[in-house]
Amino acid sequence: MQYAQDFVTGETHTLGSHLVTAEEIIDFAQKYDPQGYHLSEEAGRLSCFDGLIASGWHTASIWMKLYVTAMLGDAAVQGSPGVDELRWLSPVRPGDVLNGRVEILHKTPSKTQPDITTVHKKGALTRDGESKPVCTLILLCRLINRPA
């Protein structure tokens, strides 16, 4: 089991990668963000994006899937009070391979629950072969402290 103490400030972790497809972009958009440039290549070409792009919410969800799979399988997670500074910096298109990473920024012990610490993590997704992120966020993750 991983506890709050196991997430070390300053450490960076890779989360794996995900190949984005047109089908998943359209499927997500139909369910959750039905704007034209997320629904079809044709509508996307008529927009400032000049083609089909993933919803920012879809992009954030891809990061979350990579993060949960890579880091939370055996973590003593107690939910999250939220996300700060979510940014979509570049459109995500079909065929993009996105690579996830997370950096442990700092920890805040709970003032009301002595067995809980909030770990602040900076997440990012980058396209394969690029260093500039397409999406960044600060995630607050509540974790149980290691039992004495």
Tab-separated table of C-alpha atoms in Angstrom:
chain	number	residue	atom	x	y	z
A	1	MET	CA	0.000	0.000	0.000
A	2	GLN	CA	1.266	3.487	-0.851
A	3	TYR	CA	0.611	6.187	1.742
A	4	ALA	CA	1.034	9.964	1.649
A	5	GLN	CA	4.641	9.611	2.863
A	6	ASP	CA	5.511	7.506	-0.203
A	7	PHE	CA	4.899	10.447	-2.563
A	8	VAL	CA	8.149	12.422	-2.352
A	9	THR	CA	8.183	16.148	-3.117
A	10	GLY	CA	10.171	16.860	-6.275
A	11	GLU	CA	9.846	13.386	-7.760
A	12	THR	CA	8.577	13.058	-11.337
A	13	HIS	CA	6.839	9.935	-12.607
A	14	THR	CA	6.033	8.850	-16.166
A	15	LEU	CA	2.506	7.586	-16.638
A	16	GLY	CA	2.597	5.858	-19.995
A	17	SER	CA	1.101	6.864	-23.315
A	18	HIS	CA	-2.179	6.871	-25.203
A	19	LEU	CA	-2.905	6.923	-28.950
A	20	VAL	CA	-5.824	9.257	-29.693
A	21	THR	CA	-8.250	8.125	-32.404
A	22	ALA	CA	-10.911	10.013	-34.343
A	23	GLU	CA	-13.493	7.496	-33.130
A	24	GLU	CA	-12.810	8.149	-29.450
A	25	ILE	CA	-12.767	11.937	-30.000
A	26	ILE	CA	-16.195	11.800	-31.632
A	27	ASP	CA	-17.579	9.314	-29.104
A	28	PHE	CA	-16.507	11.464	-26.146
A	29	ALA	CA	-17.874	14.598	-27.831
A	30	GLN	CA	-21.244	13.011	-28.570
A	31	LYS	CA	-21.592	12.068	-24.917
A	32	TYR	CA	-20.071	15.057	-23.118
A	33	ASP	CA	-19.009	18.008	-25.320
A	34	PRO	CA	-21.009	18.094	-28.577
A	35	GLN	CA	-19.324	21.046	-30.264
A	36	GLY	CA	-18.820	20.818	-34.023
A	37	TYR	CA	-15.020	20.722	-34.087
A	38	HIS	CA	-15.158	17.717	-31.717
A	39	LEU	CA	-17.815	15.911	-33.737
A	40	SER	CA	-16.515	15.890	-37.315
A	41	GLU	CA	-13.515	16.689	-39.467
A	42	GLU	CA	-15.727	18.792	-41.729
A	43	ALA	CA	-17.038	21.006	-38.910
A	44	GLY	CA	-13.524	21.234	-37.540
A	45	ARG	CA	-12.228	22.529	-40.870
A	46	LEU	CA	-14.778	25.364	-40.686
A	47	SER	CA	-13.438	26.401	-37.270
A	48	CYS	CA	-10.241	28.104	-36.175
A	49	PHE	CA	-8.846	24.599	-35.461
A	50	ASP	CA	-8.854	23.548	-39.151
A	51	GLY	CA	-9.875	19.981	-38.362
A	52	LEU	CA	-11.201	17.540	-35.776
A	53	ILE	CA	-9.837	18.072	-32.264
A	54	ALA	CA	-10.416	16.384	-28.923
A	55	SER	CA	-12.407	18.140	-26.244
A	56	GLY	CA	-10.212	19.566	-23.505
A	57	TRP	CA	-12.263	17.504	-21.057
A	58	HIS	CA	-11.412	14.410	-23.088
A	59	THR	CA	-7.727	15.356	-22.980
A	60	ALA	CA	-7.876	15.790	-19.192
A	61	SER	CA	-9.640	12.422	-18.937
A	62	ILE	CA	-6.820	10.757	-20.872
A	63	TRP	CA	-4.324	12.148	-18.335
A	64	MET	CA	-6.518	10.924	-15.464
A	65	LYS	CA	-6.712	7.398	-16.892
A	66	LEU	CA	-2.926	7.242	-17.293
A	67	TYR	CA	-2.427	8.652	-13.783
A	68	VAL	CA	-4.848	6.261	-12.064
A	69	THR	CA	-3.454	3.251	-13.908
A	70	ALA	CA	0.201	4.101	-13.262
A	71	MET	CA	0.080	5.529	-9.738
A	72	LEU	CA	-3.051	4.735	-7.780
A	73	GLY	CA	-3.430	0.973	-8.068
A	74	ASP	CA	-2.284	0.378	-4.503
A	75	ALA	CA	-2.461	3.917	-3.101
A	76	ALA	CA	-4.476	4.786	0.012
A	77	VAL	CA	-6.488	7.449	-1.836
A	78	GLN	CA	-9.350	9.210	-0.087
A	79	GLY	CA	-10.674	11.248	-2.988
A	80	SER	CA	-9.740	14.690	-4.222
A	81	PRO	CA	-10.890	18.156	-3.201
A	82	GLY	CA	-10.315	19.361	-6.757
A	83	VAL	CA	-8.040	20.451	-9.553
A	84	ASP	CA	-6.266	23.796	-9.878
A	85	GLU	CA	-4.901	25.494	-12.997
A	86	LEU	CA	-6.245	23.153	-15.666
A	87	ARG	CA	-4.859	24.388	-18.985
A	88	TRP	CA	-5.359	23.191	-22.553
A	89	LEU	CA	-2.335	24.528	-24.397
A	90	SER	CA	-2.554	22.916	-27.826
A	91	PRO	CA	-5.286	21.054	-29.740
A	92	VAL	CA	-5.162	17.257	-29.617
A	93	ARG	CA	-5.848	15.562	-32.934
A	94	PRO	CA	-6.453	12.027	-34.196
A	95	GLY	CA	-3.185	10.119	-34.385
A	96	ASP	CA	-1.506	12.035	-31.561
A	97	VAL	CA	0.327	9.854	-29.066
A	98	LEU	CA	0.114	11.545	-25.668
A	99	ASN	CA	2.624	10.846	-22.911
A	100	GLY	CA	1.677	11.509	-19.303
A	101	ARG	CA	3.813	12.611	-16.413
A	102	VAL	CA	3.277	13.880	-12.892
A	103	GLU	CA	5.493	15.798	-10.479
A	104	ILE	CA	4.935	15.781	-6.727
A	105	LEU	CA	4.839	19.488	-5.786
A	106	HIS	CA	4.153	19.553	-2.044
A	107	LYS	CA	1.986	18.124	0.719
A	108	THR	CA	-0.501	19.698	3.101
A	109	PRO	CA	-1.483	17.796	6.265
A	110	SER	CA	-5.202	18.005	7.069
A	111	LYS	CA	-6.073	20.327	9.941
A	112	THR	CA	-9.214	18.352	10.792
A	113	GLN	CA	-8.255	14.757	9.905
A	114	PRO	CA	-4.816	13.892	11.321
A	115	ASP	CA	-4.622	10.673	9.303
A	116	ILE	CA	-4.985	12.495	5.934
A	117	THR	CA	-2.521	14.512	3.831
A	118	THR	CA	-3.303	16.297	0.568
A	119	VAL	CA	-0.584	15.732	-2.019
A	120	HIS	CA	-0.377	18.456	-4.685
A	121	LYS	CA	0.700	17.049	-8.052
A	122	LYS	CA	1.445	18.760	-11.359
A	123	GLY	CA	0.290	16.678	-14.289
A	124	ALA	CA	1.094	17.096	-17.967
A	125	LEU	CA	0.465	15.483	-21.319
A	126	THR	CA	2.900	15.948	-24.201
A	127	ARG	CA	2.762	14.749	-27.781
A	128	ASP	CA	5.255	12.041	-28.673
A	129	GLY	CA	8.514	13.694	-29.712
A	130	GLU	CA	7.618	17.110	-28.289
A	131	SER	CA	8.503	18.777	-25.005
A	132	LYS	CA	5.782	21.449	-24.873
A	133	PRO	CA	2.694	20.091	-23.076
A	134	VAL	CA	-0.747	20.015	-24.677
A	135	CYS	CA	-2.407	19.962	-21.227
A	136	THR	CA	-1.325	20.748	-17.669
A	137	LEU	CA	-3.107	20.643	-14.328
A	138	ILE	CA	-2.512	20.739	-10.606
A	139	LEU	CA	-4.289	17.829	-8.889
A	140	LEU	CA	-4.989	17.721	-5.171
A	141	CYS	CA	-5.041	14.115	-3.974
A	142	ARG	CA	-6.057	13.125	-0.437
A	143	LEU	CA	-4.105	10.149	0.903
A	144	ILE	CA	-4.037	8.288	4.209
A	145	ASN	CA	-0.848	8.738	6.230
A	146	ARG	CA	1.169	5.620	7.013
A	147	PRO	CA	-0.153	4.072	10.232
A	148	ALA	CA	2.210	4.485	13.191
